[in-house]
Structure formats: C-alpha cells, structure tokens
Amino acid sequence: MKDTEGADAGTGTGAGASAELTARFAAEVDWTKVVDLYIPLPDGQYGPDLLERLWSPDLRTADDAHGTLHFACCGDGSSVSPAAPEVLPFLVEAVRDPAVKVRSQILETLGVLARAGNAARAAGPGPRPGGRWRTAPAAWPAAWDRAVDALLPLLADDVEGDEDVRAGVAVVLARATYRADDLIDRFLARFEDEPHLSAAEQLVLAVGELAPHAVERRGDAVAWLRQRTVDAGKGEEPDMDDDTEAWLAWMEQPGHDVRPAAVLALRRALRPL
C-alpha cells in the first residue's frame, strides 16, 4: 500500500477524527477503488488513513491529504474516477465540520467533480477530440445528489468567519443544474439573510448560472437579477471614526450592493444553452 504519511504525520495524523468516524472510513469505503490514477498498483493503493489525515489539526498534513484525494477522485479534472463516489460522503462531512482546516479547498474539489460529472453526462460514451475521455461511474449521479442535499444546510452556516464556506457552497451547488428551480428558490431566500457581501455576491452569480437551466423559475430569476443590477442596497459604508452611530445603524441594515456581480450573473442567465 502506498505510503501517504508525509513529513508531518507524526504531528497527530487523524487526531481530529473521532473513533466512530475513523471506523466508518474503513467500513463504508471500498478502498480497492481509491487509488492513485498515475501510479500502478500496489504502490498506488490508498487506505483509511488518507481520510483520517483530512481531519488532522496540522494544516500541512490536512492539505496534503486533500491534494491526494483530489487527484484520486478526478485526476486532471476531466473525469470522475471510481474513487469519487466512495469518498464523497466524507468529503462533504469534512466541509460540514468547522474543525477541518481545508474546508474551502475541499469545496474546490467538489466543484471540479460536479463540473466533470456534468461534462460526462453531456458528452455520453466515447472519446472526445484529442483522444480524451469524459467519464463518470454509474454510482456518481446518486452519490452527487445525496451530496447536494447534505451541502444545502451550509448555505446558512453562521459560524463566525465561515462566509468563505457559504460562498464556496453556493459555487458548488450552482453546478447542480438539474435542480435549478429548487436551488434558485433557496438562493433567493438566503440572499435576504446573508450578512456578508462576498457570500451574497456568490449567491447572485449562482442564480445566474442556474437560470438558463430552470423550467419554472427562469423568468423570476432573470427579473430578480435585473433588480439587483440597479439596487445599491444600503449604500456605502460610513466611516466609523467620523460617525460611530451612523456606522452602527448602517451595520444593522439589511441589503448588499451586488450590482457588478448582478450584471455578470444576468449575462450568464440570458446566454443560450
């Protein structure tokens, strides 16, 4: 089995994962499918310790584990490997755990997998130009649909400092185009409560990505985006040093100025498929 310990494994490999979770790594994953796509067996075979390190309190250890999992799941990003449906539930579980130090990086991997899965479904069987194949295992669609359901609550993940995670979740969910109508409703509702501009902007962009795929909500989504292109929200933030009371009042008001993001999103919403 391939040595995946890394230079910092002695700092507490798997220390962040509970005994129950560690047992699930071994019991619920078919590790014969989780391999290095570029190294022949047996050297390219991975085991449960790879997921354990994803929960490591040491950032370098967790980041190395994430990188290994990324390449095992999607290689260069053009296809979904058989490893992906096996470890996907635990990648989502890691994103849901604030103790995991590489949540944003994992979300980037989920986005790559979602895009590759969409491309494989659209391409159908056979090689693409240049001899490249776009494939996804038969287990992928159902696994991805379960992952979407598990990610939805994170749109309202209000842990301090997790606006980057909420924004990343919006980016990933925007690629679940087959659920466009449902997701547009959820994004519009969340926008009203989203306290951070960066996450609000991603919600707007996500609506633009999903609108062309919507059946019932496309018109509503386009109208909503048009409104955002002219809505300045609560305006420019006052200088706290000049007028503390005005700044406090501004902070308590809802509404974001997402006009630049809305213009881009509207262009995406109106593009032909």
PDB file of C-alpha atoms in Angstrom:
ATOM      1  CA  MET A   1       0.000   0.000   0.000  1.00  0.00           C
ATOM      2  CA  LYS A   2       1.251   3.449  -0.905  1.00  0.00           C
ATOM      3  CA  ASP A   3       2.952   5.412   1.890  1.00  0.00           C
ATOM      4  CA  THR A   4       0.843   8.537   2.374  1.00  0.00           C
ATOM      5  CA  GLU A   5       2.153   9.562   5.773  1.00  0.00           C
ATOM      6  CA  GLY A   6       4.012  12.693   4.684  1.00  0.00           C
ATOM      7  CA  ALA A   7       6.646  14.623   6.564  1.00  0.00           C
ATOM      8  CA  ASP A   8       4.352  15.894   9.297  1.00  0.00           C
ATOM      9  CA  ALA A   9       2.365  12.728  10.001  1.00  0.00           C
ATOM     10  CA  GLY A  10       3.927  12.484  13.416  1.00  0.00           C
ATOM     11  CA  THR A  11       2.158  15.678  14.492  1.00  0.00           C
ATOM     12  CA  GLY A  12      -1.097  13.838  15.069  1.00  0.00           C
ATOM     13  CA  THR A  13      -2.383  12.055  11.995  1.00  0.00           C
ATOM     14  CA  GLY A  14      -6.125  11.619  12.326  1.00  0.00           C
ATOM     15  CA  ALA A  15      -6.134  13.324  15.728  1.00  0.00           C
ATOM     16  CA  GLY A  16      -9.109  15.436  14.659  1.00  0.00           C
ATOM     17  CA  ALA A  17     -11.310  12.493  13.632  1.00  0.00           C
ATOM     18  CA  SER A  18     -13.368  10.677  16.251  1.00  0.00           C
ATOM     19  CA  ALA A  19     -13.030   6.938  16.759  1.00  0.00           C
ATOM     20  CA  GLU A  20     -16.539   6.467  15.361  1.00  0.00           C
ATOM     21  CA  LEU A  21     -15.687   8.434  12.228  1.00  0.00           C
ATOM     22  CA  THR A  22     -12.412   6.594  11.762  1.00  0.00           C
ATOM     23  CA  ALA A  23     -14.247   3.279  11.951  1.00  0.00           C
ATOM     24  CA  ARG A  24     -16.626   4.478   9.239  1.00  0.00           C
ATOM     25  CA  PHE A  25     -13.694   5.303   6.959  1.00  0.00           C
ATOM     26  CA  ALA A  26     -12.753   1.630   6.999  1.00  0.00           C
ATOM     27  CA  ALA A  27     -16.265   0.183   6.899  1.00  0.00           C
ATOM     28  CA  GLU A  28     -18.069   2.398   4.371  1.00  0.00           C
ATOM     29  CA  VAL A  29     -15.448   2.961   1.670  1.00  0.00           C
ATOM     30  CA  ASP A  30     -14.397   0.376  -0.907  1.00  0.00           C
ATOM     31  CA  TRP A  31     -10.715   1.157  -0.754  1.00  0.00           C
ATOM     32  CA  THR A  32      -9.915  -1.063  -3.732  1.00  0.00           C
ATOM     33  CA  LYS A  33     -11.347   1.800  -5.823  1.00  0.00           C
ATOM     34  CA  VAL A  34      -9.364   4.586  -4.151  1.00  0.00           C
ATOM     35  CA  VAL A  35      -6.076   4.555  -5.999  1.00  0.00           C
ATOM     36  CA  ASP A  36      -3.512   6.898  -7.494  1.00  0.00           C
ATOM     37  CA  LEU A  37      -4.560   7.297 -11.123  1.00  0.00           C
ATOM     38  CA  TYR A  38      -0.960   7.628 -12.267  1.00  0.00           C
ATOM     39  CA  ILE A  39       0.885   5.019 -10.191  1.00  0.00           C
ATOM     40  CA  PRO A  40       0.382   1.278 -10.786  1.00  0.00           C
ATOM     41  CA  LEU A  41      -0.820  -0.996  -8.004  1.00  0.00           C
ATOM     42  CA  PRO A  42       0.100  -1.946  -5.361  1.00  0.00           C
ATOM     43  CA  ASP A  43       2.134   1.252  -4.792  1.00  0.00           C
ATOM     44  CA  GLY A  44      -0.795   3.430  -5.816  1.00  0.00           C
ATOM     45  CA  GLN A  45      -3.303   1.935  -3.355  1.00  0.00           C
ATOM     46  CA  TYR A  46      -4.671   4.114  -0.546  1.00  0.00           C
ATOM     47  CA  GLY A  47      -6.334   3.255   2.760  1.00  0.00           C
ATOM     48  CA  PRO A  48      -8.490   4.770   5.540  1.00  0.00           C
ATOM     49  CA  ASP A  49      -5.553   6.717   6.956  1.00  0.00           C
ATOM     50  CA  LEU A  50      -5.876   9.082   3.986  1.00  0.00           C
ATOM     51  CA  LEU A  51      -9.273  10.321   5.183  1.00  0.00           C
ATOM     52  CA  GLU A  52      -8.047  10.399   8.780  1.00  0.00           C
ATOM     53  CA  ARG A  53      -5.390  12.913   7.814  1.00  0.00           C
ATOM     54  CA  LEU A  54      -8.025  15.164   6.279  1.00  0.00           C
ATOM     55  CA  TRP A  55      -9.141  15.840   9.869  1.00  0.00           C
ATOM     56  CA  SER A  56      -5.604  16.461  11.098  1.00  0.00           C
ATOM     57  CA  PRO A  57      -5.103  19.580  13.246  1.00  0.00           C
ATOM     58  CA  ASP A  58      -1.882  20.137  11.302  1.00  0.00           C
ATOM     59  CA  LEU A  59      -2.676  22.258   8.238  1.00  0.00           C
ATOM     60  CA  ARG A  60       0.094  20.830   6.064  1.00  0.00           C
ATOM     61  CA  THR A  61      -0.972  17.265   6.810  1.00  0.00           C
ATOM     62  CA  ALA A  62      -4.621  18.024   6.036  1.00  0.00           C
ATOM     63  CA  ASP A  63      -3.728  19.931   2.883  1.00  0.00           C
ATOM     64  CA  ASP A  64      -1.523  17.099   1.604  1.00  0.00           C
ATOM     65  CA  ALA A  65      -4.340  14.623   2.247  1.00  0.00           C
ATOM     66  CA  HIS A  66      -6.766  16.834   0.365  1.00  0.00           C
ATOM     67  CA  GLY A  67      -4.419  17.087  -2.615  1.00  0.00           C
ATOM     68  CA  THR A  68      -4.054  13.319  -2.739  1.00  0.00           C
ATOM     69  CA  LEU A  69      -7.812  12.822  -2.551  1.00  0.00           C
ATOM     70  CA  HIS A  70      -8.369  15.397  -5.277  1.00  0.00           C
ATOM     71  CA  PHE A  71      -6.172  13.554  -7.758  1.00  0.00           C
ATOM     72  CA  ALA A  72      -7.567  10.167  -6.752  1.00  0.00           C
ATOM     73  CA  CYS A  73     -11.104  11.452  -7.422  1.00  0.00           C
ATOM     74  CA  CYS A  74     -10.673  13.412 -10.623  1.00  0.00           C
ATOM     75  CA  GLY A  75      -7.069  13.376 -11.832  1.00  0.00           C
ATOM     76  CA  ASP A  76      -6.639  16.352 -14.168  1.00  0.00           C
ATOM     77  CA  GLY A  77     -10.283  17.311 -13.644  1.00  0.00           C
ATOM     78  CA  SER A  78     -11.646  15.927 -16.902  1.00  0.00           C
ATOM     79  CA  SER A  79     -13.385  12.861 -15.434  1.00  0.00           C
ATOM     80  CA  VAL A  80     -14.886  11.452 -12.256  1.00  0.00           C
ATOM     81  CA  SER A  81     -12.973   8.396 -11.061  1.00  0.00           C
ATOM     82  CA  PRO A  82     -14.447   5.332  -9.294  1.00  0.00           C
ATOM     83  CA  ALA A  83     -12.905   6.673  -6.068  1.00  0.00           C
ATOM     84  CA  ALA A  84     -15.128   9.754  -6.058  1.00  0.00           C
ATOM     85  CA  PRO A  85     -18.476   8.163  -5.078  1.00  0.00           C
ATOM     86  CA  GLU A  86     -16.691   6.180  -2.380  1.00  0.00           C
ATOM     87  CA  VAL A  87     -15.152   9.121  -0.530  1.00  0.00           C
ATOM     88  CA  LEU A  88     -17.660  11.842  -1.498  1.00  0.00           C
ATOM     89  CA  PRO A  89     -19.821  11.443   1.655  1.00  0.00           C
ATOM     90  CA  PHE A  90     -16.748  12.032   3.811  1.00  0.00           C
ATOM     91  CA  LEU A  91     -15.557  14.986   1.742  1.00  0.00           C
ATOM     92  CA  VAL A  92     -18.955  16.570   2.379  1.00  0.00           C
ATOM     93  CA  GLU A  93     -18.777  15.625   6.042  1.00  0.00           C
ATOM     94  CA  ALA A  94     -15.385  17.333   6.252  1.00  0.00           C
ATOM     95  CA  VAL A  95     -16.829  20.510   4.721  1.00  0.00           C
ATOM     96  CA  ARG A  96     -19.582  20.420   7.348  1.00  0.00           C
ATOM     97  CA  ASP A  97     -17.067  20.157  10.219  1.00  0.00           C
ATOM     98  CA  PRO A  98     -15.667  23.544  11.358  1.00  0.00           C
ATOM     99  CA  ALA A  99     -12.669  21.750  12.869  1.00  0.00           C
ATOM    100  CA  VAL A 100     -11.418  20.733   9.420  1.00  0.00           C
ATOM    101  CA  LYS A 101      -8.805  23.219   8.248  1.00  0.00           C
ATOM    102  CA  VAL A 102      -9.172  22.666   4.481  1.00  0.00           C
ATOM    103  CA  ARG A 103     -12.905  23.157   4.004  1.00  0.00           C
ATOM    104  CA  SER A 104     -12.525  25.733   1.222  1.00  0.00           C
ATOM    105  CA  GLN A 105     -10.046  23.523  -0.634  1.00  0.00           C
ATOM    106  CA  ILE A 106     -12.423  20.557  -0.439  1.00  0.00           C
ATOM    107  CA  LEU A 107     -15.207  22.713  -1.847  1.00  0.00           C
ATOM    108  CA  GLU A 108     -12.973  23.495  -4.819  1.00  0.00           C
ATOM    109  CA  THR A 109     -12.567  19.756  -5.405  1.00  0.00           C
ATOM    110  CA  LEU A 110     -16.322  19.231  -5.171  1.00  0.00           C
ATOM    111  CA  GLY A 111     -16.781  21.931  -7.789  1.00  0.00           C
ATOM    112  CA  VAL A 112     -14.332  20.205 -10.131  1.00  0.00           C
ATOM    113  CA  LEU A 113     -16.119  16.889  -9.628  1.00  0.00           C
ATOM    114  CA  ALA A 114     -19.520  18.461 -10.282  1.00  0.00           C
ATOM    115  CA  ARG A 115     -18.271  20.050 -13.497  1.00  0.00           C
ATOM    116  CA  ALA A 116     -16.649  16.805 -14.649  1.00  0.00           C
ATOM    117  CA  GLY A 117     -19.811  14.853 -13.849  1.00  0.00           C
ATOM    118  CA  ASN A 118     -21.916  17.311 -15.855  1.00  0.00           C
ATOM    119  CA  ALA A 119     -19.497  17.116 -18.786  1.00  0.00           C
ATOM    120  CA  ALA A 120     -19.521  13.308 -18.734  1.00  0.00           C
ATOM    121  CA  ARG A 121     -23.310  13.240 -18.776  1.00  0.00           C
ATOM    122  CA  ALA A 122     -23.470  15.726 -21.642  1.00  0.00           C
ATOM    123  CA  ALA A 123     -20.735  14.028 -23.673  1.00  0.00           C
ATOM    124  CA  GLY A 124     -22.053  10.487 -23.480  1.00  0.00           C
ATOM    125  CA  PRO A 125     -19.844   7.460 -24.134  1.00  0.00           C
ATOM    126  CA  GLY A 126     -16.742   7.536 -26.288  1.00  0.00           C
ATOM    127  CA  PRO A 127     -13.581   9.631 -26.579  1.00  0.00           C
ATOM    128  CA  ARG A 128     -13.587  13.390 -27.038  1.00  0.00           C
ATOM    129  CA  PRO A 129     -11.448  15.315 -29.553  1.00  0.00           C
ATOM    130  CA  GLY A 130      -7.796  14.705 -28.885  1.00  0.00           C
ATOM    131  CA  GLY A 131      -8.476  11.210 -27.558  1.00  0.00           C
ATOM    132  CA  ARG A 132      -9.644  12.397 -24.115  1.00  0.00           C
ATOM    133  CA  TRP A 133     -12.485  10.629 -22.358  1.00  0.00           C
ATOM    134  CA  ARG A 134     -15.017  12.287 -20.089  1.00  0.00           C
ATOM    135  CA  THR A 135     -16.374   9.590 -17.830  1.00  0.00           C
ATOM    136  CA  ALA A 136     -18.162   9.140 -14.518  1.00  0.00           C
ATOM    137  CA  PRO A 137     -19.003   5.848 -12.776  1.00  0.00           C
ATOM    138  CA  ALA A 138     -22.590   4.648 -12.645  1.00  0.00           C
ATOM    139  CA  ALA A 139     -22.686   5.344  -8.891  1.00  0.00           C
ATOM    140  CA  TRP A 140     -21.826   9.016  -9.323  1.00  0.00           C
ATOM    141  CA  PRO A 141     -25.243  10.662 -10.043  1.00  0.00           C
ATOM    142  CA  ALA A 142     -26.923   9.223  -6.942  1.00  0.00           C
ATOM    143  CA  ALA A 143     -23.881   9.976  -4.774  1.00  0.00           C
ATOM    144  CA  TRP A 144     -23.767  13.552  -6.054  1.00  0.00           C
ATOM    145  CA  ASP A 145     -27.483  14.086  -5.431  1.00  0.00           C
ATOM    146  CA  ARG A 146     -27.043  12.986  -1.812  1.00  0.00           C
ATOM    147  CA  ALA A 147     -24.085  15.336  -1.508  1.00  0.00           C
ATOM    148  CA  VAL A 148     -26.187  18.263  -2.751  1.00  0.00           C
ATOM    149  CA  ASP A 149     -28.788  17.570  -0.059  1.00  0.00           C
ATOM    150  CA  ALA A 150     -26.061  17.417   2.592  1.00  0.00           C
ATOM    151  CA  LEU A 151     -24.490  20.697   1.436  1.00  0.00           C
ATOM    152  CA  LEU A 152     -27.712  22.730   1.389  1.00  0.00           C
ATOM    153  CA  PRO A 153     -27.755  23.465   5.155  1.00  0.00           C
ATOM    154  CA  LEU A 154     -24.315  25.077   4.817  1.00  0.00           C
ATOM    155  CA  LEU A 155     -25.846  27.973   2.912  1.00  0.00           C
ATOM    156  CA  ALA A 156     -26.889  29.176   6.370  1.00  0.00           C
ATOM    157  CA  ASP A 157     -23.696  28.151   8.182  1.00  0.00           C
ATOM    158  CA  ASP A 158     -23.400  31.104  10.550  1.00  0.00           C
ATOM    159  CA  VAL A 159     -20.191  30.094  12.329  1.00  0.00           C
ATOM    160  CA  GLU A 160     -18.025  33.186  12.628  1.00  0.00           C
ATOM    161  CA  GLY A 161     -15.663  33.524   9.693  1.00  0.00           C
ATOM    162  CA  ASP A 162     -17.433  30.920   7.558  1.00  0.00           C
ATOM    163  CA  GLU A 163     -18.649  33.277   4.868  1.00  0.00           C
ATOM    164  CA  ASP A 164     -15.971  31.770   2.589  1.00  0.00           C
ATOM    165  CA  VAL A 165     -17.520  28.346   3.145  1.00  0.00           C
ATOM    166  CA  ARG A 166     -21.012  29.661   2.386  1.00  0.00           C
ATOM    167  CA  ALA A 167     -19.711  31.299  -0.774  1.00  0.00           C
ATOM    168  CA  GLY A 168     -17.937  28.087  -1.786  1.00  0.00           C
ATOM    169  CA  VAL A 169     -21.081  26.039  -1.205  1.00  0.00           C
ATOM    170  CA  ALA A 170     -23.030  28.397  -3.483  1.00  0.00           C
ATOM    171  CA  VAL A 171     -20.421  27.917  -6.208  1.00  0.00           C
ATOM    172  CA  VAL A 172     -20.630  24.131  -5.921  1.00  0.00           C
ATOM    173  CA  LEU A 173     -24.419  23.975  -5.790  1.00  0.00           C
ATOM    174  CA  ALA A 174     -24.670  26.182  -8.875  1.00  0.00           C
ATOM    175  CA  ARG A 175     -23.366  23.181 -10.814  1.00  0.00           C
ATOM    176  CA  ALA A 176     -26.335  21.031  -9.782  1.00  0.00           C
ATOM    177  CA  THR A 177     -28.155  22.352 -12.840  1.00  0.00           C
ATOM    178  CA  TYR A 178     -30.721  19.538 -12.860  1.00  0.00           C
ATOM    179  CA  ARG A 179     -32.132  21.031  -9.623  1.00  0.00           C
ATOM    180  CA  ALA A 180     -32.144  24.602 -10.885  1.00  0.00           C
ATOM    181  CA  ASP A 181     -35.688  25.565  -9.871  1.00  0.00           C
ATOM    182  CA  ASP A 182     -35.324  24.358  -6.286  1.00  0.00           C
ATOM    183  CA  LEU A 183     -31.882  25.882  -5.845  1.00  0.00           C
ATOM    184  CA  ILE A 184     -32.885  29.262  -7.262  1.00  0.00           C
ATOM    185  CA  ASP A 185     -35.634  29.462  -4.633  1.00  0.00           C
ATOM    186  CA  ARG A 186     -33.146  28.607  -1.911  1.00  0.00           C
ATOM    187  CA  PHE A 187     -30.552  31.125  -3.119  1.00  0.00           C
ATOM    188  CA  LEU A 188     -33.074  33.945  -3.332  1.00  0.00           C
ATOM    189  CA  ALA A 189     -34.297  33.216   0.192  1.00  0.00           C
ATOM    190  CA  ARG A 190     -30.761  33.007   1.583  1.00  0.00           C
ATOM    191  CA  PHE A 191     -29.723  36.273  -0.078  1.00  0.00           C
ATOM    192  CA  GLU A 192     -32.153  38.160   2.125  1.00  0.00           C
ATOM    193  CA  ASP A 193     -30.433  36.853   5.283  1.00  0.00           C
ATOM    194  CA  GLU A 194     -26.806  36.680   4.135  1.00  0.00           C
ATOM    195  CA  PRO A 195     -24.750  39.069   6.301  1.00  0.00           C
ATOM    196  CA  HIS A 196     -21.535  39.090   4.240  1.00  0.00           C
ATOM    197  CA  LEU A 197     -21.049  40.705   0.837  1.00  0.00           C
ATOM    198  CA  SER A 198     -18.707  38.038  -0.561  1.00  0.00           C
ATOM    199  CA  ALA A 199     -21.210  35.247   0.072  1.00  0.00           C
ATOM    200  CA  ALA A 200     -24.110  37.402  -1.192  1.00  0.00           C
ATOM    201  CA  GLU A 201     -22.241  38.010  -4.445  1.00  0.00           C
ATOM    202  CA  GLN A 202     -21.734  34.285  -4.942  1.00  0.00           C
ATOM    203  CA  LEU A 203     -25.433  33.674  -4.397  1.00  0.00           C
ATOM    204  CA  VAL A 204     -26.174  36.189  -7.147  1.00  0.00           C
ATOM    205  CA  LEU A 205     -23.678  34.561  -9.506  1.00  0.00           C
ATOM    206  CA  ALA A 206     -25.145  31.143  -8.694  1.00  0.00           C
ATOM    207  CA  VAL A 207     -28.626  32.327  -9.680  1.00  0.00           C
ATOM    208  CA  GLY A 208     -27.162  33.473 -12.992  1.00  0.00           C
ATOM    209  CA  GLU A 209     -25.584  30.070 -13.580  1.00  0.00           C
ATOM    210  CA  LEU A 210     -28.779  28.183 -12.802  1.00  0.00           C
ATOM    211  CA  ALA A 211     -31.322  30.416 -14.555  1.00  0.00           C
ATOM    212  CA  PRO A 212     -30.791  29.011 -18.083  1.00  0.00           C
ATOM    213  CA  HIS A 213     -31.499  25.525 -16.740  1.00  0.00           C
ATOM    214  CA  ALA A 214     -34.643  26.421 -14.812  1.00  0.00           C
ATOM    215  CA  VAL A 215     -38.072  25.398 -16.034  1.00  0.00           C
ATOM    216  CA  GLU A 216     -40.474  27.260 -13.764  1.00  0.00           C
ATOM    217  CA  ARG A 217     -38.234  29.863 -12.144  1.00  0.00           C
ATOM    218  CA  ARG A 218     -36.181  31.193 -15.050  1.00  0.00           C
ATOM    219  CA  GLY A 219     -38.308  34.297 -15.584  1.00  0.00           C
ATOM    220  CA  ASP A 220     -38.386  35.078 -11.873  1.00  0.00           C
ATOM    221  CA  ALA A 221     -34.626  34.613 -11.632  1.00  0.00           C
ATOM    222  CA  VAL A 222     -33.951  36.952 -14.554  1.00  0.00           C
ATOM    223  CA  ALA A 223     -36.308  39.596 -13.117  1.00  0.00           C
ATOM    224  CA  TRP A 224     -34.625  39.324  -9.722  1.00  0.00           C
ATOM    225  CA  LEU A 225     -31.178  39.720 -11.282  1.00  0.00           C
ATOM    226  CA  ARG A 226     -32.323  42.779 -13.246  1.00  0.00           C
ATOM    227  CA  GLN A 227     -33.454  44.342  -9.974  1.00  0.00           C
ATOM    228  CA  ARG A 228     -30.093  43.612  -8.367  1.00  0.00           C
ATOM    229  CA  THR A 229     -28.296  45.439 -11.201  1.00  0.00           C
ATOM    230  CA  VAL A 230     -29.891  48.740 -10.117  1.00  0.00           C
ATOM    231  CA  ASP A 231     -30.217  48.184  -6.368  1.00  0.00           C
ATOM    232  CA  ALA A 232     -27.481  49.890  -4.343  1.00  0.00           C
ATOM    233  CA  GLY A 233     -28.525  48.026  -1.212  1.00  0.00           C
ATOM    234  CA  LYS A 234     -27.804  50.009   1.895  1.00  0.00           C
ATOM    235  CA  GLY A 235     -25.181  52.149   0.190  1.00  0.00           C
ATOM    236  CA  GLU A 236     -21.573  52.868   1.015  1.00  0.00           C
ATOM    237  CA  GLU A 237     -20.284  52.029   4.481  1.00  0.00           C
ATOM    238  CA  PRO A 238     -19.867  55.159   6.642  1.00  0.00           C
ATOM    239  CA  ASP A 239     -16.553  55.873   8.300  1.00  0.00           C
ATOM    240  CA  MET A 240     -16.784  54.527  11.850  1.00  0.00           C
ATOM    241  CA  ASP A 241     -14.323  57.131  13.164  1.00  0.00           C
ATOM    242  CA  ASP A 242     -16.308  60.025  11.701  1.00  0.00           C
ATOM    243  CA  ASP A 243     -19.748  58.913  12.890  1.00  0.00           C
ATOM    244  CA  THR A 244     -19.986  55.820  15.079  1.00  0.00           C
ATOM    245  CA  GLU A 245     -23.775  55.982  15.368  1.00  0.00           C
ATOM    246  CA  ALA A 246     -24.204  56.163  11.593  1.00  0.00           C
ATOM    247  CA  TRP A 247     -21.849  53.237  11.160  1.00  0.00           C
ATOM    248  CA  LEU A 248     -23.745  51.150  13.733  1.00  0.00           C
ATOM    249  CA  ALA A 249     -27.059  51.960  12.051  1.00  0.00           C
ATOM    250  CA  TRP A 250     -25.592  51.023   8.676  1.00  0.00           C
ATOM    251  CA  MET A 251     -24.308  47.711  10.030  1.00  0.00           C
ATOM    252  CA  GLU A 252     -27.763  46.801  11.331  1.00  0.00           C
ATOM    253  CA  GLN A 253     -29.459  47.402   7.981  1.00  0.00           C
ATOM    254  CA  PRO A 254     -30.022  44.534   5.577  1.00  0.00           C
ATOM    255  CA  GLY A 255     -29.048  44.754   1.937  1.00  0.00           C
ATOM    256  CA  HIS A 256     -25.889  44.497  -0.160  1.00  0.00           C
ATOM    257  CA  ASP A 257     -24.756  46.388  -3.221  1.00  0.00           C
ATOM    258  CA  VAL A 258     -24.150  43.477  -5.591  1.00  0.00           C
ATOM    259  CA  ARG A 259     -24.578  45.413  -8.835  1.00  0.00           C
ATOM    260  CA  PRO A 260     -21.296  44.325 -10.506  1.00  0.00           C
ATOM    261  CA  ALA A 261     -21.973  40.668  -9.702  1.00  0.00           C
ATOM    262  CA  ALA A 262     -25.588  41.022 -10.848  1.00  0.00           C
ATOM    263  CA  VAL A 263     -24.554  42.395 -14.255  1.00  0.00           C
ATOM    264  CA  LEU A 264     -22.305  39.387 -14.811  1.00  0.00           C
ATOM    265  CA  ALA A 265     -24.944  36.998 -13.493  1.00  0.00           C
ATOM    266  CA  LEU A 266     -27.595  38.472 -15.784  1.00  0.00           C
ATOM    267  CA  ARG A 267     -25.357  37.917 -18.797  1.00  0.00           C
ATOM    268  CA  ARG A 268     -24.965  34.294 -17.766  1.00  0.00           C
ATOM    269  CA  ALA A 269     -28.690  33.926 -17.177  1.00  0.00           C
ATOM    270  CA  LEU A 270     -29.532  35.171 -20.680  1.00  0.00           C
ATOM    271  CA  ARG A 271     -26.963  33.130 -22.565  1.00  0.00           C
ATOM    272  CA  PRO A 272     -28.234  30.277 -24.739  1.00  0.00           C
ATOM    273  CA  LEU A 273     -27.511  26.745 -23.552  1.00  0.00           C
TER     274      LEU A 273
END
